[in-house]
Short mmCIF file of C-alpha atoms in Angstrom, two decimals:
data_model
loop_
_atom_site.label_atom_id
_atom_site.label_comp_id
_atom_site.label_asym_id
_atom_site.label_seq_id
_atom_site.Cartn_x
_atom_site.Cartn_y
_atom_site.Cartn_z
CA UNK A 1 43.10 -19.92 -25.88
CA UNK A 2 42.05 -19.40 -29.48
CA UNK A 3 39.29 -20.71 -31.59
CA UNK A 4 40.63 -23.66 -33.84
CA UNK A 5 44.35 -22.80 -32.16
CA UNK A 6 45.35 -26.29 -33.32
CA UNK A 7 45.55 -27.05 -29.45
CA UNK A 8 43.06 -29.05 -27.34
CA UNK A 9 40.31 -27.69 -25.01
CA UNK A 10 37.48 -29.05 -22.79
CA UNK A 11 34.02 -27.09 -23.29
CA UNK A 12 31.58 -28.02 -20.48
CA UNK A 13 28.18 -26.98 -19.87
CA UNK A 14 26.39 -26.96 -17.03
CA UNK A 15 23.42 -25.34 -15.14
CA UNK A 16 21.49 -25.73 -11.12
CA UNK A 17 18.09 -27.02 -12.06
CA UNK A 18 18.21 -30.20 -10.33
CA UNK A 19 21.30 -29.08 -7.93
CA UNK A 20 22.78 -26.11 -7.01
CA UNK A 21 25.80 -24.80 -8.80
CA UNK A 22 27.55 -23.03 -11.50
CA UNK A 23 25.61 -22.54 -14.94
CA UNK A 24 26.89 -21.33 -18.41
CA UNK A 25 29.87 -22.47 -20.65
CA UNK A 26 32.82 -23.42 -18.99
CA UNK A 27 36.41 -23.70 -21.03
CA UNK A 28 39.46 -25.86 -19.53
CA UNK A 29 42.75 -25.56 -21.48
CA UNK A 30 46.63 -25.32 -20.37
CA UNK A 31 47.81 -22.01 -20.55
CA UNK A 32 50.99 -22.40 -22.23
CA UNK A 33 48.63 -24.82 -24.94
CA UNK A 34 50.87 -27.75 -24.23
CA UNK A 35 47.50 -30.03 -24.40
CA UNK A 36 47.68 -32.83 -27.32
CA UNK A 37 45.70 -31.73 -30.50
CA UNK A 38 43.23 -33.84 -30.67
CA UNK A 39 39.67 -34.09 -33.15
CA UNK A 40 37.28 -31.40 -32.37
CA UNK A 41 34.48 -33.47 -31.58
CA UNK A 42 32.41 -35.14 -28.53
CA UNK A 43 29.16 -35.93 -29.55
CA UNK A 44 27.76 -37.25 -26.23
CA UNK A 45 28.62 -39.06 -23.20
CA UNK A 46 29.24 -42.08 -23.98
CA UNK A 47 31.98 -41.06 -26.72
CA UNK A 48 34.03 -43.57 -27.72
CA UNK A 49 35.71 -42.44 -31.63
CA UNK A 50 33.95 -45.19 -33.59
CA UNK A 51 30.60 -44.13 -32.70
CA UNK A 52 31.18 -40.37 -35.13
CA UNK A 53 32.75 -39.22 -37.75
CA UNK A 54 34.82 -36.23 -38.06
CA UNK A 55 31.94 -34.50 -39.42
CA UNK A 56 29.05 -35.25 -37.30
CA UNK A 57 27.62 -38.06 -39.65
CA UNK A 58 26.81 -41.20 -37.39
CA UNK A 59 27.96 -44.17 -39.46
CA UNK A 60 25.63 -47.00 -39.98
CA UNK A 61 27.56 -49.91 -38.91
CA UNK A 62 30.03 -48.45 -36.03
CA UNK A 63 33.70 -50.04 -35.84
CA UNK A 64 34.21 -51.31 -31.93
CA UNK A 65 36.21 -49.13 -30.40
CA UNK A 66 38.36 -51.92 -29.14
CA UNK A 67 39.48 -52.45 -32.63
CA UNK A 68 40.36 -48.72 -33.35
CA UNK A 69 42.16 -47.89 -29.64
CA UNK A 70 42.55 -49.98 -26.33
CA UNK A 71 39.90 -47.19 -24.65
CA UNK A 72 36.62 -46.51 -25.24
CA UNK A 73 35.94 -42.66 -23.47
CA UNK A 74 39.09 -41.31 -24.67
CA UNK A 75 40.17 -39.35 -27.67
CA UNK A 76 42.59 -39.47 -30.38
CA UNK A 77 45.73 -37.69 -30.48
CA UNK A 78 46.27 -35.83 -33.57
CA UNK A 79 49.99 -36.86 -34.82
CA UNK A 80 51.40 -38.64 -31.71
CA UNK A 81 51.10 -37.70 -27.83
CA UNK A 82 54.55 -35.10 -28.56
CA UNK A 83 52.83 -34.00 -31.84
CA UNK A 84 53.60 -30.40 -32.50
CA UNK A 85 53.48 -27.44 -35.37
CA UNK A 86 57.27 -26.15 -36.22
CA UNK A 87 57.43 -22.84 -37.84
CA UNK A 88 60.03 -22.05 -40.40
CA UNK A 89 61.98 -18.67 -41.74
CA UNK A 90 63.47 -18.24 -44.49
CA UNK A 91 63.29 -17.52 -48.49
CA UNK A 92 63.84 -13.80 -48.30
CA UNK A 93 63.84 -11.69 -51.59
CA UNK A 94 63.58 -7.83 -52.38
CA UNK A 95 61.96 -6.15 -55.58
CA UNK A 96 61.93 -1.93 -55.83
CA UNK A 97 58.80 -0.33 -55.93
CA UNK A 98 58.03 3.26 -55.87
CA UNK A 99 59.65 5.23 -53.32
CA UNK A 100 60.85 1.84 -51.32
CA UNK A 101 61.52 -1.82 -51.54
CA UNK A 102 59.36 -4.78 -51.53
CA UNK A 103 60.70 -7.65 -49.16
CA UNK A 104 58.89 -10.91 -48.67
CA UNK A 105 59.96 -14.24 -46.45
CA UNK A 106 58.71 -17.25 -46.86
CA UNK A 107 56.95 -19.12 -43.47
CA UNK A 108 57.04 -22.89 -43.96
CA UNK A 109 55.40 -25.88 -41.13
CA UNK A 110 57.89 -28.46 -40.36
CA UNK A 111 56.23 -30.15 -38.19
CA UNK A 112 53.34 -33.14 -37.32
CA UNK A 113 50.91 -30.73 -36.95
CA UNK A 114 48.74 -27.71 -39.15
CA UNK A 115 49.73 -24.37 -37.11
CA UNK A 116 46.80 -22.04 -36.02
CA UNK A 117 45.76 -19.05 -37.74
CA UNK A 118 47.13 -15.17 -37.42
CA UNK A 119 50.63 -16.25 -36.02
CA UNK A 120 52.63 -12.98 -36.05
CA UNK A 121 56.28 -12.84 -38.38
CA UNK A 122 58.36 -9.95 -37.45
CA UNK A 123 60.78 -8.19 -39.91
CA UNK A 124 63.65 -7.01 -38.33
CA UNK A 125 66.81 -4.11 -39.75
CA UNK A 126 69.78 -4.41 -38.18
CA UNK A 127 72.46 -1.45 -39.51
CA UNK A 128 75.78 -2.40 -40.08
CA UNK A 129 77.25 -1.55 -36.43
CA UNK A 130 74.21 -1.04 -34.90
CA UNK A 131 71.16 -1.70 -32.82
CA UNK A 132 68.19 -4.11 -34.41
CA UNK A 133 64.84 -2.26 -35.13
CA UNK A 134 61.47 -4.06 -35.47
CA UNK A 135 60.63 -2.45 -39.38
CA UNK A 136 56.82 -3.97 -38.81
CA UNK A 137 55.00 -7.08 -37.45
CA UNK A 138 52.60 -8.73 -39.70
CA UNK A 139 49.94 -11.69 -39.31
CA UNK A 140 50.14 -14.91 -41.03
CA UNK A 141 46.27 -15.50 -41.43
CA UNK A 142 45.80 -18.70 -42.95
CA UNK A 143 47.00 -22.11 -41.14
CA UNK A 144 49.78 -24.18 -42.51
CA UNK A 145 49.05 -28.20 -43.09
CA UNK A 146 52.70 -29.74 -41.92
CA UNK A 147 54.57 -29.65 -45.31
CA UNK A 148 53.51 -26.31 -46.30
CA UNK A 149 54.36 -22.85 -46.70
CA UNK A 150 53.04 -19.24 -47.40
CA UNK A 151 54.63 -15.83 -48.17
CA UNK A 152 54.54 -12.57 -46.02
CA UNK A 153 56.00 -9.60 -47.15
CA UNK A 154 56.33 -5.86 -46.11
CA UNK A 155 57.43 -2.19 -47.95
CA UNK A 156 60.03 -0.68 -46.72
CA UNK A 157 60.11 2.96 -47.65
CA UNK A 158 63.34 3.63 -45.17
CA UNK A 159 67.31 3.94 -46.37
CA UNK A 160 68.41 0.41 -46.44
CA UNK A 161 72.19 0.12 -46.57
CA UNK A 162 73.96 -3.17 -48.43
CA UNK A 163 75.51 -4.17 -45.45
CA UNK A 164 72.66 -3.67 -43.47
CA UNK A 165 70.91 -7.35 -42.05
CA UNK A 166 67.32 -7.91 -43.01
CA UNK A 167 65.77 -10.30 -40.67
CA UNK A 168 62.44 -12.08 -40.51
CA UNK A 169 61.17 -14.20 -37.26
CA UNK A 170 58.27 -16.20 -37.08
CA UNK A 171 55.88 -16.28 -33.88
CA UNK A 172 57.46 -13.00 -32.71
CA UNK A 173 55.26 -9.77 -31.45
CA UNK A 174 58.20 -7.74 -32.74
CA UNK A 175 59.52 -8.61 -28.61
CA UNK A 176 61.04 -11.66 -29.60
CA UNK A 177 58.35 -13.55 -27.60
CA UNK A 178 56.44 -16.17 -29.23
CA UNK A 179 53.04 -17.74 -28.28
CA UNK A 180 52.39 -20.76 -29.78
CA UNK A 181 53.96 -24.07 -28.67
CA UNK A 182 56.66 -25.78 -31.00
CA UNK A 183 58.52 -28.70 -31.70
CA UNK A 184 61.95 -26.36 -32.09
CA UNK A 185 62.27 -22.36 -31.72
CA UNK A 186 65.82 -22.54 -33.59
CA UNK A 187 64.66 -22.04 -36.84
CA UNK A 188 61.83 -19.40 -36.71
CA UNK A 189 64.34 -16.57 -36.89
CA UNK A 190 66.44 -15.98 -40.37
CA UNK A 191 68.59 -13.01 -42.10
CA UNK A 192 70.50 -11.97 -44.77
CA UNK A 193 72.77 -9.01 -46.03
CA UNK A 194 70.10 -6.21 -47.58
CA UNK A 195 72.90 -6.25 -50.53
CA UNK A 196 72.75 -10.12 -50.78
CA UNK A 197 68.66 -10.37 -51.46
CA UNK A 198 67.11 -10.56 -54.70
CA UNK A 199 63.93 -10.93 -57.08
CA UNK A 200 64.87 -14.27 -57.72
CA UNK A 201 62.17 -16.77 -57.22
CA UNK A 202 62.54 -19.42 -54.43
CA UNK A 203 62.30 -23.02 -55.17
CA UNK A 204 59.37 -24.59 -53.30
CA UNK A 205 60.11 -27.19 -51.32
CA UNK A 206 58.76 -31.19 -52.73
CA UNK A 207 55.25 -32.10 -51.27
CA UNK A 208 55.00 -34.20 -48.30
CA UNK A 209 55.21 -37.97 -48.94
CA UNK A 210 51.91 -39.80 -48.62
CA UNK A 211 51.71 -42.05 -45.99
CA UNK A 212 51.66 -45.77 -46.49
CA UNK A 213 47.96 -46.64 -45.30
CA UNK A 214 47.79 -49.53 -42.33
CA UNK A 215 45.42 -52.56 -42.45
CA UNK A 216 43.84 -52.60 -39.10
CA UNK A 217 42.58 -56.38 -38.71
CA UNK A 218 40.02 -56.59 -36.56
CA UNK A 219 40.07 -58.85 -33.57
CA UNK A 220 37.12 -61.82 -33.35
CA UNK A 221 33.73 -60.54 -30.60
CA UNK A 222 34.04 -61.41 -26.94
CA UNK A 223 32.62 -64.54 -26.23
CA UNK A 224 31.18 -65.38 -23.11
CA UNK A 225 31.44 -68.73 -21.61
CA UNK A 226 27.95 -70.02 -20.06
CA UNK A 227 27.95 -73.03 -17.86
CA UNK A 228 25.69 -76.01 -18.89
CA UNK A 229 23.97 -76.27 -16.25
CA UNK A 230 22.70 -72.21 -16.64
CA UNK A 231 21.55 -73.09 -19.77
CA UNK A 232 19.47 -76.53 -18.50
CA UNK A 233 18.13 -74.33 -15.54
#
């Protein structure tokens, strides 16, 4: 479990002052961080959405919950209950530098969800008839927004051959291994002849559509029905 991982935790506190027991910070989370992504807020006990904002302001008239979500101590999912980053490969391009070659890949975020920081892209050589070699392993340090994209790129100061395969895989430890939960692995791993690759920029890909806002319309307060007679006494 990372800091701001993209991937939900529970952070309790507790301490033995009035009973005995554990004390200190205590940190639930699934191991494989298959737990919904959810806001990173819980202000107090009786949390219930409406009653914060995403950035600790309290608002001065507070939306019932009821209106927002049929729950009241329950979160929000962020992007759907199956919500989930999917990492991308692909956009490879060489330029010569001194004594070597420049490649770069571009790492994109298909998916419903922004991806957490330092995810690791391998770049891969495979020579024409044989074995593939990892050529480095480098860290994607910012977090991708779904929709977006960044650029990684390595020198290679090694003889490349034009038949050779470059390859570049996203979430890979250079073991072929990934850590981070996804919608699809299928397309984290691209490649190209060495021969085939060139300067040429790559066309980025059109921004994400905005998404049609929904009216919520709230629903009229509970009434409660009093008998007459309670009311005469």
């Amino acid at each position: 479990m990372e800091r701001a991982d993209g991937n939900a935790e529970i952070v309790n506190v507790s301490n033995n002052f009035f009973i005995h027991g554990d004390t200190g910070v205590t940190v639930f989370g699934d191991a494989d961080d298959h737990w919904v992504p959810t806001r990173a807020i819980w202000n107090q006990h009786s949390y219930h959405v409406t009653n914060v904002l995403d950035d600790g302001r309290i608002p001065r008239f507070e939306t019932p919950s009821w209106v927002v979500q049929n729950g009241y101590r329950i979160n929000v999912a962020s992007g759907g209950s199956d919500a989930a980053p999917d990492l991308t490969a692909g956009g490879l391009r060489k330029s010569e530098v001194d004594g070597g070659w420049l490649v770069s890949a571009r790492i994109g975020n298909a998916g419903a969800v922004t991806t957490p920081p330092n995810i690791r892209i391998a770049f891969l050589h495979e020579p024409a008839g044989g074995s593939t070699e990892v050529l480095e392993v480098v860290r994607l340090r910012e977090r991708l927004a779904p929709g977006r994209w960044a650029d990684v790129e390595i020198t290679i100061d090694t003889p490349i051959e034009a038949d050779d395969v470059i390859s570049v895989s996203a979430d890979d430890d250079g073991t072929g291994s990934s850590a981070n939960h996804e919608c699809g692995e299928a397309n984290n791993l691209h490649g190209e002849r060495f021969g085939d690759l060139t300067a040429d920029p790559v066309p980025s890909p059109p921004a994400p559509a905005t998404a049609v806002p929904t009216k919520v319309i709230p629903r009229e307060p509970f009434k409660v029905f009093v008998p007459k007679a309670w009311k005469e006494g």
